[in-house]
Short mmCIF file of C-alpha atoms in Angstrom, two decimals:
data_model
loop_
_atom_site.label_atom_id
_atom_site.label_comp_id
_atom_site.label_asym_id
_atom_site.label_seq_id
_atom_site.Cartn_x
_atom_site.Cartn_y
_atom_site.Cartn_z
CA UNK A 552 143.69 74.20 107.51
CA UNK A 553 147.07 73.46 105.88
CA UNK A 554 146.76 72.62 102.18
CA UNK A 555 149.70 70.83 100.51
CA UNK A 556 150.21 69.92 96.89
CA UNK A 557 150.76 66.31 97.93
CA UNK A 558 147.36 66.01 99.50
CA UNK A 559 145.36 66.54 96.34
CA UNK A 560 142.17 64.59 97.02
CA UNK A 561 141.89 66.26 100.40
CA UNK A 562 141.29 69.57 98.56
CA UNK A 563 138.06 68.29 97.04
CA UNK A 564 136.96 66.58 100.26
CA UNK A 565 137.52 69.80 102.21
CA UNK A 566 135.63 71.83 99.58
CA UNK A 567 132.64 69.48 99.70
CA UNK A 568 132.55 69.40 103.50
CA UNK A 569 132.67 73.19 103.79
CA UNK A 570 130.05 73.63 101.05
CA UNK A 571 127.68 71.20 102.79
CA UNK A 572 128.14 72.90 106.13
CA UNK A 573 127.57 76.41 104.77
CA UNK A 574 124.96 75.34 102.18
CA UNK A 575 126.80 76.93 99.25
CA UNK A 576 128.07 75.72 95.87
CA UNK A 577 131.22 73.49 96.22
CA UNK A 578 132.54 75.19 93.06
CA UNK A 579 132.83 78.47 94.96
CA UNK A 580 134.99 76.82 97.63
CA UNK A 581 137.24 75.26 94.96
CA UNK A 582 137.61 78.69 93.30
CA UNK A 583 138.63 80.15 96.65
CA UNK A 584 141.22 77.38 97.01
CA UNK A 585 142.58 78.08 93.51
CA UNK A 586 142.92 81.76 94.39
CA UNK A 587 144.68 81.00 97.68
CA UNK A 588 147.12 78.55 96.01
CA UNK A 589 147.88 81.15 93.32
CA UNK A 590 148.60 83.73 96.01
CA UNK A 591 150.98 81.31 97.77
CA UNK A 592 152.76 80.58 94.45
CA UNK A 593 153.19 84.33 93.77
CA UNK A 594 154.87 84.75 97.13
CA UNK A 595 157.33 82.02 96.09
CA UNK A 596 157.94 82.94 92.40
CA UNK A 597 157.43 86.69 92.69
CA UNK A 598 154.37 88.94 93.00
CA UNK A 599 155.00 90.46 89.54
CA UNK A 600 154.22 87.15 87.84
CA UNK A 601 150.74 86.22 86.66
CA UNK A 602 150.45 82.77 88.30
CA UNK A 603 147.17 80.91 87.94
CA UNK A 604 146.04 77.63 89.51
CA UNK A 605 143.44 75.18 88.22
CA UNK A 606 142.20 72.32 90.39
CA UNK A 607 140.83 69.29 88.56
CA UNK A 608 137.28 68.77 89.83
CA UNK A 609 137.65 64.94 89.64
CA UNK A 610 141.21 64.15 90.76
CA UNK A 611 141.94 67.19 92.88
CA UNK A 612 145.26 67.73 91.07
CA UNK A 613 146.36 71.36 91.16
CA UNK A 614 148.03 72.68 87.98
CA UNK A 615 150.18 75.81 88.33
CA UNK A 616 150.66 77.94 85.20
CA UNK A 617 152.47 81.17 84.38
CA UNK A 618 150.65 83.46 81.92
CA UNK A 619 152.40 86.12 79.83
CA UNK A 620 150.61 88.53 77.48
CA UNK A 621 152.05 89.70 74.14
CA UNK A 622 152.32 93.54 73.97
CA UNK A 623 153.95 96.14 71.73
CA UNK A 624 157.56 97.19 72.27
CA UNK A 625 156.55 100.56 73.76
CA UNK A 626 153.91 99.02 76.05
CA UNK A 627 156.20 96.59 77.86
CA UNK A 628 156.07 97.49 81.57
CA UNK A 629 156.13 94.22 83.50
CA UNK A 630 158.61 91.81 81.87
CA UNK A 631 157.52 89.05 84.28
CA UNK A 632 153.92 89.01 82.97
CA UNK A 633 154.38 90.50 79.47
CA UNK A 634 156.28 89.69 76.26
CA UNK A 635 157.15 91.74 73.20
CA UNK A 636 156.32 90.26 69.79
CA UNK A 637 160.04 89.65 69.20
CA UNK A 638 160.47 87.79 72.52
CA UNK A 639 157.33 85.72 71.92
CA UNK A 640 158.63 84.37 68.60
CA UNK A 641 160.89 81.91 70.41
CA UNK A 642 157.78 80.32 72.01
CA UNK A 643 155.03 80.95 69.43
CA UNK A 644 154.95 80.56 65.62
CA UNK A 645 153.06 83.78 64.77
CA UNK A 646 152.55 85.88 67.93
CA UNK A 647 149.96 88.68 67.84
CA UNK A 648 149.49 91.53 70.31
CA UNK A 649 146.93 90.52 72.92
CA UNK A 650 147.66 86.78 72.73
CA UNK A 651 148.84 84.95 75.84
CA UNK A 652 151.62 82.41 76.30
CA UNK A 653 150.87 79.85 79.02
CA UNK A 654 153.53 77.57 80.52
CA UNK A 655 153.26 75.15 83.41
CA UNK A 656 155.44 75.77 86.43
CA UNK A 657 156.37 73.39 89.28
CA UNK A 658 153.81 73.30 92.13
CA UNK A 659 154.81 74.81 95.44
CA UNK A 660 154.61 73.38 98.92
CA UNK A 661 152.90 75.75 101.31
CA UNK A 662 154.71 76.76 104.40
CA UNK A 663 152.85 77.53 107.63
CA UNK A 664 152.38 81.23 106.86
CA UNK A 665 151.25 80.58 103.27
CA UNK A 666 148.78 77.95 104.50
CA UNK A 667 147.37 80.39 107.06
CA UNK A 668 146.99 83.04 104.34
CA UNK A 669 145.26 80.52 102.10
CA UNK A 670 142.87 79.66 104.90
CA UNK A 671 141.96 83.35 105.31
CA UNK A 672 141.27 83.69 101.57
CA UNK A 673 139.03 80.62 101.59
CA UNK A 674 137.11 81.77 104.68
CA UNK A 675 136.60 85.22 103.14
CA UNK A 676 135.27 83.70 99.91
CA UNK A 677 132.94 81.45 101.90
CA UNK A 678 131.61 84.44 103.87
CA UNK A 679 130.96 86.34 100.63
CA UNK A 680 129.19 83.30 99.13
CA UNK A 681 127.03 83.00 102.27
CA UNK A 682 126.07 86.66 102.06
CA UNK A 683 125.14 86.34 98.40
CA UNK A 684 123.05 83.26 99.16
CA UNK A 685 121.23 85.06 101.99
CA UNK A 686 120.55 88.12 99.83
CA UNK A 687 119.25 86.01 96.93
CA UNK A 688 117.02 84.07 99.33
CA UNK A 689 115.45 87.10 101.02
CA UNK A 690 115.42 89.80 98.30
CA UNK A 691 112.24 88.38 96.72
CA UNK A 692 110.55 87.99 100.10
CA UNK A 693 110.32 91.74 100.78
CA UNK A 694 106.68 92.61 101.25
CA UNK A 695 105.77 89.30 102.90
CA UNK A 696 105.32 88.11 106.48
CA UNK A 697 107.98 85.98 108.16
CA UNK A 698 108.01 84.05 111.43
CA UNK A 699 111.18 84.25 113.49
CA UNK A 700 112.68 83.76 116.92
CA UNK A 701 114.02 86.57 119.07
CA UNK A 702 117.79 86.21 119.62
CA UNK A 703 118.60 89.36 121.57
CA UNK A 704 117.78 93.03 122.04
CA UNK A 705 120.29 95.81 121.30
CA UNK A 706 119.51 99.42 122.26
CA UNK A 707 115.79 98.82 121.80
CA UNK A 708 116.24 97.06 118.44
CA UNK A 709 115.28 93.39 118.31
CA UNK A 710 117.56 90.94 116.47
CA UNK A 711 115.45 88.12 115.01
CA UNK A 712 116.62 84.70 113.81
CA UNK A 713 114.81 84.08 110.52
CA UNK A 714 116.35 80.73 109.62
CA UNK A 715 119.37 81.21 107.40
CA UNK A 716 120.14 84.69 108.61
CA UNK A 717 119.39 87.45 111.07
CA UNK A 718 116.97 90.36 110.67
CA UNK A 719 116.49 93.55 112.63
CA UNK A 720 113.26 94.98 114.03
CA UNK A 721 114.05 98.60 114.82
CA UNK A 722 112.67 100.30 117.89
CA UNK A 723 110.42 102.62 115.84
CA UNK A 724 108.99 99.63 113.92
CA UNK A 725 107.60 97.98 117.05
CA UNK A 726 103.96 98.46 118.10
CA UNK A 727 103.69 100.71 121.14
CA UNK A 728 105.88 99.49 123.96
CA UNK A 729 106.27 95.90 122.84
CA UNK A 730 109.06 94.01 124.58
CA UNK A 731 110.47 90.60 123.73
CA UNK A 732 112.62 88.05 125.50
CA UNK A 733 115.16 85.74 123.87
CA UNK A 734 113.54 82.70 122.18
CA UNK A 735 110.11 84.41 121.92
CA UNK A 736 108.32 83.66 118.64
CA UNK A 737 107.61 86.79 116.57
CA UNK A 738 105.75 87.51 113.36
CA UNK A 739 106.93 90.49 111.26
CA UNK A 740 106.65 92.11 107.85
CA UNK A 741 109.82 92.15 105.70
CA UNK A 742 110.00 95.84 104.85
CA UNK A 743 113.31 95.98 103.01
CA UNK A 744 116.31 93.81 102.09
CA UNK A 745 119.55 95.61 101.26
CA UNK A 746 122.92 94.34 100.08
CA UNK A 747 125.59 95.96 102.28
CA UNK A 748 129.33 95.46 102.82
CA UNK A 749 128.82 93.56 106.07
CA UNK A 750 126.22 91.31 104.46
CA UNK A 751 122.54 91.52 103.55
CA UNK A 752 120.51 93.61 105.98
CA UNK A 753 116.90 92.46 106.48
CA UNK A 754 114.68 95.15 107.98
CA UNK A 755 111.46 94.06 109.67
CA UNK A 756 108.38 96.02 110.70
CA UNK A 757 105.24 95.53 112.74
CA UNK A 758 103.94 99.09 112.25
CA UNK A 759 103.86 99.18 108.43
CA UNK A 760 100.29 99.40 107.04
CA UNK A 761 101.05 96.52 104.67
CA UNK A 762 101.72 94.25 107.67
CA UNK A 763 98.02 94.47 108.49
CA UNK A 764 97.09 93.93 104.84
CA UNK A 765 99.20 90.76 104.70
CA UNK A 766 97.65 89.51 107.95
CA UNK A 767 94.18 89.91 106.44
CA UNK A 768 95.38 88.04 103.35
CA UNK A 769 96.36 85.15 105.61
CA UNK A 770 93.09 85.17 107.55
CA UNK A 771 90.62 85.84 104.70
CA UNK A 772 90.70 83.21 101.91
CA UNK A 773 88.69 85.51 99.60
CA UNK A 774 91.52 88.09 99.67
CA UNK A 775 94.15 85.40 98.99
CA UNK A 776 92.05 84.12 96.06
CA UNK A 777 91.63 87.64 94.61
CA UNK A 778 87.83 87.79 95.04
CA UNK A 779 88.26 90.63 97.52
CA UNK A 780 90.97 93.27 97.10
CA UNK A 781 92.48 95.56 99.72
CA UNK A 782 92.53 98.99 98.07
CA UNK A 783 93.96 101.14 100.87
CA UNK A 784 95.29 100.82 104.41
CA UNK A 785 95.97 103.45 107.09
CA UNK A 786 97.30 102.76 110.57
CA UNK A 787 98.01 104.48 113.84
CA UNK A 788 100.03 101.48 115.15
CA UNK A 789 98.74 99.95 118.36
CA UNK A 790 95.73 102.26 118.50
CA UNK A 791 93.46 102.35 115.44
CA UNK A 792 93.48 101.42 111.76
CA UNK A 793 91.25 101.71 108.70
CA UNK A 794 91.25 99.31 105.77
CA UNK A 795 89.28 99.77 102.52
CA UNK A 796 88.14 96.65 100.66
CA UNK A 797 86.20 95.89 97.48
CA UNK A 798 84.58 92.68 96.26
CA UNK A 799 84.65 91.55 92.62
CA UNK A 800 81.82 89.11 93.30
CA UNK A 801 78.46 90.80 93.91
CA UNK A 802 77.33 87.87 96.07
CA UNK A 803 80.15 88.40 98.58
CA UNK A 804 80.07 91.24 101.10
CA UNK A 805 83.71 92.43 101.41
CA UNK A 806 83.27 93.88 104.90
CA UNK A 807 81.44 90.80 106.22
CA UNK A 808 84.05 88.46 104.74
CA UNK A 809 86.86 90.35 106.48
CA UNK A 810 84.99 90.43 109.80
CA UNK A 811 84.23 86.70 109.69
CA UNK A 812 81.81 84.62 111.71
CA UNK A 813 81.28 86.41 115.04
CA UNK A 814 84.32 88.57 114.20
CA UNK A 815 86.72 85.62 114.22
CA UNK A 816 88.83 86.76 111.25
CA UNK A 817 89.25 90.38 112.24
CA UNK A 818 89.83 89.35 115.87
CA UNK A 819 92.79 87.20 114.84
CA UNK A 820 94.36 90.25 113.20
CA UNK A 821 93.51 92.49 116.19
CA UNK A 822 95.20 90.03 118.57
CA UNK A 823 98.38 90.01 116.47
CA UNK A 824 98.40 93.83 116.42
CA UNK A 825 98.18 94.16 120.21
CA UNK A 826 94.49 95.07 120.33
CA UNK A 827 94.56 97.68 117.54
CA UNK A 828 90.96 98.68 116.68
CA UNK A 829 90.24 98.14 112.97
CA UNK A 830 87.56 99.88 110.89
CA UNK A 831 86.77 97.88 107.74
CA UNK A 832 85.36 100.19 105.05
CA UNK A 833 83.79 99.44 101.64
CA UNK A 834 85.89 101.11 98.94
CA UNK A 835 84.23 103.28 96.27
CA UNK A 836 85.52 104.87 93.05
CA UNK A 837 83.44 107.94 93.91
CA UNK A 838 85.81 109.86 96.18
CA UNK A 839 83.17 111.79 98.20
CA UNK A 840 81.27 108.54 98.89
CA UNK A 841 84.52 106.82 99.88
CA UNK A 842 85.37 109.69 102.23
CA UNK A 843 81.97 109.52 103.90
CA UNK A 844 82.65 105.83 104.56
CA UNK A 845 86.21 106.55 105.72
CA UNK A 846 85.05 109.09 108.33
CA UNK A 847 82.80 106.56 110.04
CA UNK A 848 81.48 106.52 112.73
CA UNK A 849 80.91 110.26 112.20
CA UNK A 850 78.01 111.41 110.00
CA UNK A 851 78.75 113.74 107.07
CA UNK A 852 76.32 116.39 105.83
CA UNK A 853 78.16 117.69 102.78
CA UNK A 854 81.35 117.01 100.81
CA UNK A 855 83.10 119.45 98.43
CA UNK A 856 85.99 117.97 96.40
CA UNK A 857 88.82 120.00 94.83
CA UNK A 858 90.59 117.40 92.68
CA UNK A 859 93.26 119.74 91.31
CA UNK A 860 94.45 120.74 94.80
CA UNK A 861 93.83 117.23 96.12
CA UNK A 862 91.82 118.69 98.97
CA UNK A 863 88.35 117.86 100.23
CA UNK A 864 86.03 119.89 102.41
CA UNK A 865 83.67 118.06 104.75
CA UNK A 866 80.73 119.55 106.60
CA UNK A 867 79.45 117.69 109.66
CA UNK A 868 76.71 118.45 112.22
CA UNK A 869 77.97 120.53 115.16
CA UNK A 870 77.63 117.66 117.65
CA UNK A 871 79.57 115.30 115.31
CA UNK A 872 82.70 117.46 115.00
CA UNK A 873 84.71 115.85 117.82
CA UNK A 874 83.74 112.37 116.59
CA UNK A 875 84.79 113.18 113.00
CA UNK A 876 88.15 114.58 114.10
CA UNK A 877 88.74 111.82 116.65
CA UNK A 878 91.02 111.83 119.65
CA UNK A 879 94.08 113.94 118.82
CA UNK A 880 92.87 114.15 115.22
CA UNK A 881 93.22 110.40 114.76
CA UNK A 882 90.02 109.73 112.78
CA UNK A 883 90.50 112.50 110.22
CA UNK A 884 94.22 111.73 109.93
CA UNK A 885 93.56 108.07 109.10
CA UNK A 886 90.80 109.04 106.65
CA UNK A 887 93.26 111.43 104.97
CA UNK A 888 95.90 108.67 104.65
CA UNK A 889 93.27 106.29 103.29
CA UNK A 890 91.98 108.66 100.60
CA UNK A 891 95.26 110.44 99.83
CA UNK A 892 93.55 113.83 100.20
CA UNK A 893 93.93 116.74 102.60
CA UNK A 894 90.68 116.99 104.55
CA UNK A 895 89.21 120.16 106.03
CA UNK A 896 86.42 119.51 108.51
CA UNK A 897 83.96 122.23 109.51
CA UNK A 898 80.66 122.29 111.29
CA UNK A 899 77.39 123.35 109.68
CA UNK A 900 77.56 126.56 111.75
CA UNK A 901 81.08 127.34 110.42
CA UNK A 902 79.99 126.72 106.84
CA UNK A 903 76.91 128.89 107.31
CA UNK A 904 79.05 131.71 108.70
CA UNK A 905 81.50 131.44 105.77
CA UNK A 906 78.71 131.48 103.19
CA UNK A 907 77.16 134.49 104.92
CA UNK A 908 80.49 136.32 104.75
CA UNK A 909 80.86 135.52 101.03
CA UNK A 910 77.29 136.76 100.49
CA UNK A 911 78.08 140.06 102.21
CA UNK A 912 81.33 140.57 100.23
CA UNK A 913 79.58 140.00 96.88
CA UNK A 914 76.65 142.21 97.89
CA UNK A 915 79.03 145.09 98.69
CA UNK A 916 80.87 144.53 95.37
CA UNK A 917 77.65 144.95 93.37
CA UNK A 918 76.50 147.93 95.49
CA UNK A 919 79.79 149.81 94.87
CA UNK A 920 80.38 148.83 91.26
CA UNK A 921 76.81 149.02 89.90
CA UNK A 922 75.53 151.82 92.15
CA UNK A 923 72.48 149.82 93.32
CA UNK A 924 70.88 149.51 96.74
CA UNK A 925 71.58 146.64 99.15
CA UNK A 926 68.31 144.82 98.45
CA UNK A 927 68.92 144.73 94.68
CA UNK A 928 72.55 143.65 95.16
CA UNK A 929 71.36 140.80 97.39
CA UNK A 930 68.91 139.72 94.67
CA UNK A 931 71.81 139.47 92.20
CA UNK A 932 73.88 137.35 94.62
CA UNK A 933 70.88 135.13 95.39
CA UNK A 934 70.46 134.45 91.67
CA UNK A 935 74.03 133.08 91.57
CA UNK A 936 75.98 136.08 90.21
CA UNK A 937 79.44 136.16 91.77
CA UNK A 938 81.38 138.84 89.85
CA UNK A 939 81.01 141.78 87.47
CA UNK A 940 82.04 139.76 84.39
CA UNK A 941 79.00 137.53 84.79
CA UNK A 942 76.66 140.55 84.96
CA UNK A 943 78.36 142.34 82.05
CA UNK A 944 78.45 139.50 79.54
CA UNK A 945 75.60 137.19 80.51
CA UNK A 946 72.57 136.78 78.25
CA UNK A 947 69.98 139.46 79.01
CA UNK A 948 67.32 136.78 79.60
CA UNK A 949 69.18 135.63 82.72
CA UNK A 950 68.82 139.09 84.24
CA UNK A 951 65.15 139.37 83.36
CA UNK A 952 64.25 136.49 85.73
CA UNK A 953 65.05 138.78 88.68
CA UNK A 954 61.97 140.40 90.16
CA UNK A 955 61.56 144.02 89.06
CA UNK A 956 64.13 143.83 86.24
CA UNK A 957 62.92 144.75 82.74
CA UNK A 958 64.88 145.04 79.49
CA UNK A 959 65.93 148.66 80.08
CA UNK A 960 67.10 147.89 83.63
CA UNK A 961 69.04 144.86 82.45
CA UNK A 962 70.76 146.89 79.71
CA UNK A 963 71.62 149.63 82.20
CA UNK A 964 73.08 147.06 84.64
CA UNK A 965 75.24 145.55 81.92
CA UNK A 966 76.41 148.97 80.74
CA UNK A 967 77.43 149.95 84.29
CA UNK A 968 79.23 146.62 84.77
CA UNK A 969 81.16 147.04 81.50
CA UNK A 970 82.09 150.65 82.31
CA UNK A 971 83.38 149.55 85.70
CA UNK A 972 85.40 146.69 84.20
CA UNK A 973 86.91 149.03 81.58
CA UNK A 974 87.85 151.52 84.31
CA UNK A 975 89.49 148.74 86.33
CA UNK A 976 91.38 147.53 83.24
CA UNK A 977 92.63 151.06 82.45
CA UNK A 978 93.76 151.63 86.05
CA UNK A 979 95.57 148.25 86.07
CA UNK A 980 97.25 149.02 82.73
CA UNK A 981 98.39 152.49 83.88
CA UNK A 982 99.81 151.00 87.07
CA UNK A 983 101.58 148.23 85.12
CA UNK A 984 103.22 150.83 82.82
CA UNK A 985 104.32 152.82 85.88
CA UNK A 986 105.96 149.66 87.21
CA UNK A 987 107.87 149.26 83.92
CA UNK A 988 105.76 146.72 82.03
CA UNK A 989 106.72 146.80 78.34
CA UNK A 990 104.39 146.65 75.31
CA UNK A 991 105.65 143.16 74.39
CA UNK A 992 104.02 141.85 77.57
CA UNK A 993 100.96 144.15 77.57
CA UNK A 994 100.02 143.22 73.98
CA UNK A 995 100.59 139.47 74.44
CA UNK A 996 97.34 137.64 73.70
CA UNK A 997 95.92 135.79 76.71
CA UNK A 998 96.91 138.23 79.46
CA UNK A 999 94.37 140.71 80.86
CA UNK A 1000 95.51 144.13 82.16
CA UNK A 1001 95.02 142.90 85.73
CA UNK A 1002 97.26 139.91 84.99
CA UNK A 1003 99.93 142.16 83.50
CA UNK A 1004 99.73 144.35 86.62
CA UNK A 1005 100.16 141.32 88.91
CA UNK A 1006 103.16 140.13 86.85
CA UNK A 1007 104.78 143.58 86.85
CA UNK A 1008 104.37 143.84 90.63
CA UNK A 1009 106.45 140.66 90.89
CA UNK A 1010 109.16 141.88 88.50
CA UNK A 1011 107.91 140.17 85.31
CA UNK A 1012 107.91 143.16 82.93
CA UNK A 1013 108.79 141.85 79.46
CA UNK A 1014 107.72 138.95 77.26
CA UNK A 1015 111.19 137.47 77.79
CA UNK A 1016 110.64 137.54 81.57
CA UNK A 1017 107.26 135.86 81.10
CA UNK A 1018 108.70 133.14 78.83
CA UNK A 1019 111.20 132.13 81.53
CA UNK A 1020 108.41 131.44 84.06
CA UNK A 1021 107.40 127.88 84.95
CA UNK A 1022 103.74 126.94 84.66
CA UNK A 1023 103.44 126.31 88.43
CA UNK A 1024 104.91 129.76 89.15
CA UNK A 1025 101.92 131.26 87.33
CA UNK A 1026 99.10 128.86 88.27
CA UNK A 1027 100.37 127.73 91.66
CA UNK A 1028 100.63 124.17 92.90
CA UNK A 1029 101.40 121.88 95.80
CA UNK A 1030 104.71 120.47 97.00
CA UNK A 1031 105.44 117.95 99.75
CA UNK A 1032 107.78 119.17 102.49
CA UNK A 1033 108.66 116.76 105.33
CA UNK A 1034 105.65 114.63 104.47
CA UNK A 1035 103.19 117.57 104.50
CA UNK A 1036 101.61 119.18 101.46
CA UNK A 1037 102.50 122.87 101.19
CA UNK A 1038 100.75 125.38 98.92
CA UNK A 1039 102.78 127.34 96.35
CA UNK A 1040 100.94 130.56 95.50
CA UNK A 1041 100.95 131.32 91.76
CA UNK A 1042 101.35 134.86 90.34
CA UNK A 1043 98.10 134.49 88.34
CA UNK A 1044 96.32 131.98 90.58
CA UNK A 1045 93.80 134.56 91.83
CA UNK A 1046 92.58 134.85 88.23
CA UNK A 1047 91.68 131.12 88.35
CA UNK A 1048 94.34 130.19 85.82
CA UNK A 1049 94.84 126.42 85.48
CA UNK A 1050 98.19 124.69 85.09
CA UNK A 1051 97.34 123.75 81.48
CA UNK A 1052 96.47 127.37 80.58
CA UNK A 1053 99.70 128.62 82.15
CA UNK A 1054 101.75 126.04 80.25
CA UNK A 1055 99.99 126.99 76.99
CA UNK A 1056 100.70 130.72 77.45
CA UNK A 1057 104.37 130.21 78.37
CA UNK A 1058 104.98 127.95 75.35
CA UNK A 1059 103.23 130.45 73.03
CA UNK A 1060 105.53 133.21 74.35
CA UNK A 1061 108.61 131.05 73.73
CA UNK A 1062 107.49 130.35 70.16
CA UNK A 1063 106.98 134.09 69.48
CA UNK A 1064 110.47 134.81 70.79
CA UNK A 1065 111.96 132.07 68.62
CA UNK A 1066 113.15 130.01 71.58
CA UNK A 1067 111.13 126.98 70.55
CA UNK A 1068 110.56 125.41 67.15
CA UNK A 1069 106.77 125.54 66.47
CA UNK A 1070 106.93 122.17 64.68
CA UNK A 1071 107.83 120.50 67.99
CA UNK A 1072 104.66 121.72 69.69
CA UNK A 1073 101.09 120.47 69.75
CA UNK A 1074 98.97 121.87 66.87
CA UNK A 1075 96.82 124.17 69.02
CA UNK A 1076 99.86 125.90 70.58
CA UNK A 1077 101.50 126.22 67.17
CA UNK A 1078 98.35 127.72 65.60
CA UNK A 1079 97.90 130.22 68.44
CA UNK A 1080 101.52 131.32 68.16
CA UNK A 1081 101.12 131.76 64.39
CA UNK A 1082 97.96 133.84 64.91
CA UNK A 1083 99.80 136.07 67.39
CA UNK A 1084 102.60 136.55 64.88
CA UNK A 1085 100.10 137.53 62.11
CA UNK A 1086 98.47 139.99 64.45
CA UNK A 1087 101.81 141.65 65.20
CA UNK A 1088 102.60 141.98 61.47
CA UNK A 1089 99.17 143.53 60.80
CA UNK A 1090 99.64 146.09 63.56
CA UNK A 1091 103.11 146.87 62.25
#
């Protein structure tokens, strides 16, 4: 495409033709032409010059101008594109630094090489404009379903024609062992659209859980209208899936609406997903109830929820265990994805055995610590007592309900429990001092002798050491490693310390040490720190 200064109207005609063909703004093509003409002029007049070209959008006339900027005497580096104030005075009345002097220069005729270079510049600009247009078109369509036509397959990845661009369906985003031939129609979920150097990359998926959700939205008008909402989706692509739905209209059954007349709606989705079996579950705000629904078709006897650890314990009848777990753990894995909780499944026999073991451990604790026989220790455990602190500091009336326990016996039990606890505290304190625990840590309010001992065993021996600890280091927590939740054991977790309590203690220690300004803390932390300080002064 040779562009000459004599052929001015042809510039605009070429720009319009290219813009129509590539479906981009004609202004972008004209800008590319201006840039290419300026580059050709620089090769003629000198690359050091600042040559600019402006093409009239009506006549096609190209105006070539040379621009020079006014700079200070010491800043003059390129005399072809810059002027000093003194030099500028011969062209301008009152030149100021930063102003520009523009003068028109004769247009240049492009030779063959310059025309070829101009063509490359224009083509490059057009390619960039096409990429921008594609990205702008598809960036807002991420998270929706698109219909396309298979163009080819490369190393297991399918290249799909999606109209004004190409998209890629990676091998691991296909369901099972799906295979496609060129020109096959395909329906996919737009998972991601990225702007990259080689153009926008559109990534498709058929295994993403949201693909199934979008298919239901297309098949079930109530979901599209917002009467029914999909709350959670979990998939084992090509095999089984679970979807939780809720209705905001009490007259509409969410599960029935998704199934459709004689299963027509859900069957349409199943056919698209290569026969994937779908369990449609009513969603509930009550997590245990939701989990019972999610584990269908298995029956659940008992559910124990630990919200802080985001774990849930499920007890099922012995004969239901394999059904609850599912083939290769599929059922419980999907239920876990659906609820966002780690699920432990045990049979009634396993739970009974665990409870029996706990009963025996607590019985032995009371026998050894309170010097009572096995029968009496079992009575205490049966009444719900789990540790010595409960026996030592409970109201006497709660001990009197036990058969054969009178006031004197209750008082004796409490005295023995307190003596034992004091002995344990003294032993823990002595051991902590042997390990090097300092008084600043031992006398810190909020830590028991057993806690101080546990800290000293881990190298935390001073209040300064304690103040540098993170709350999760003390109370424990959970982290996600390679997609799996891993337990972090806390130094004081066995004392049932919560994350909030750990944070409170650490901040109080930092205030006492002067590391933190008390005015920046919540009132309760500030007050506790002040009380600790008063106590220290009194002792002093």
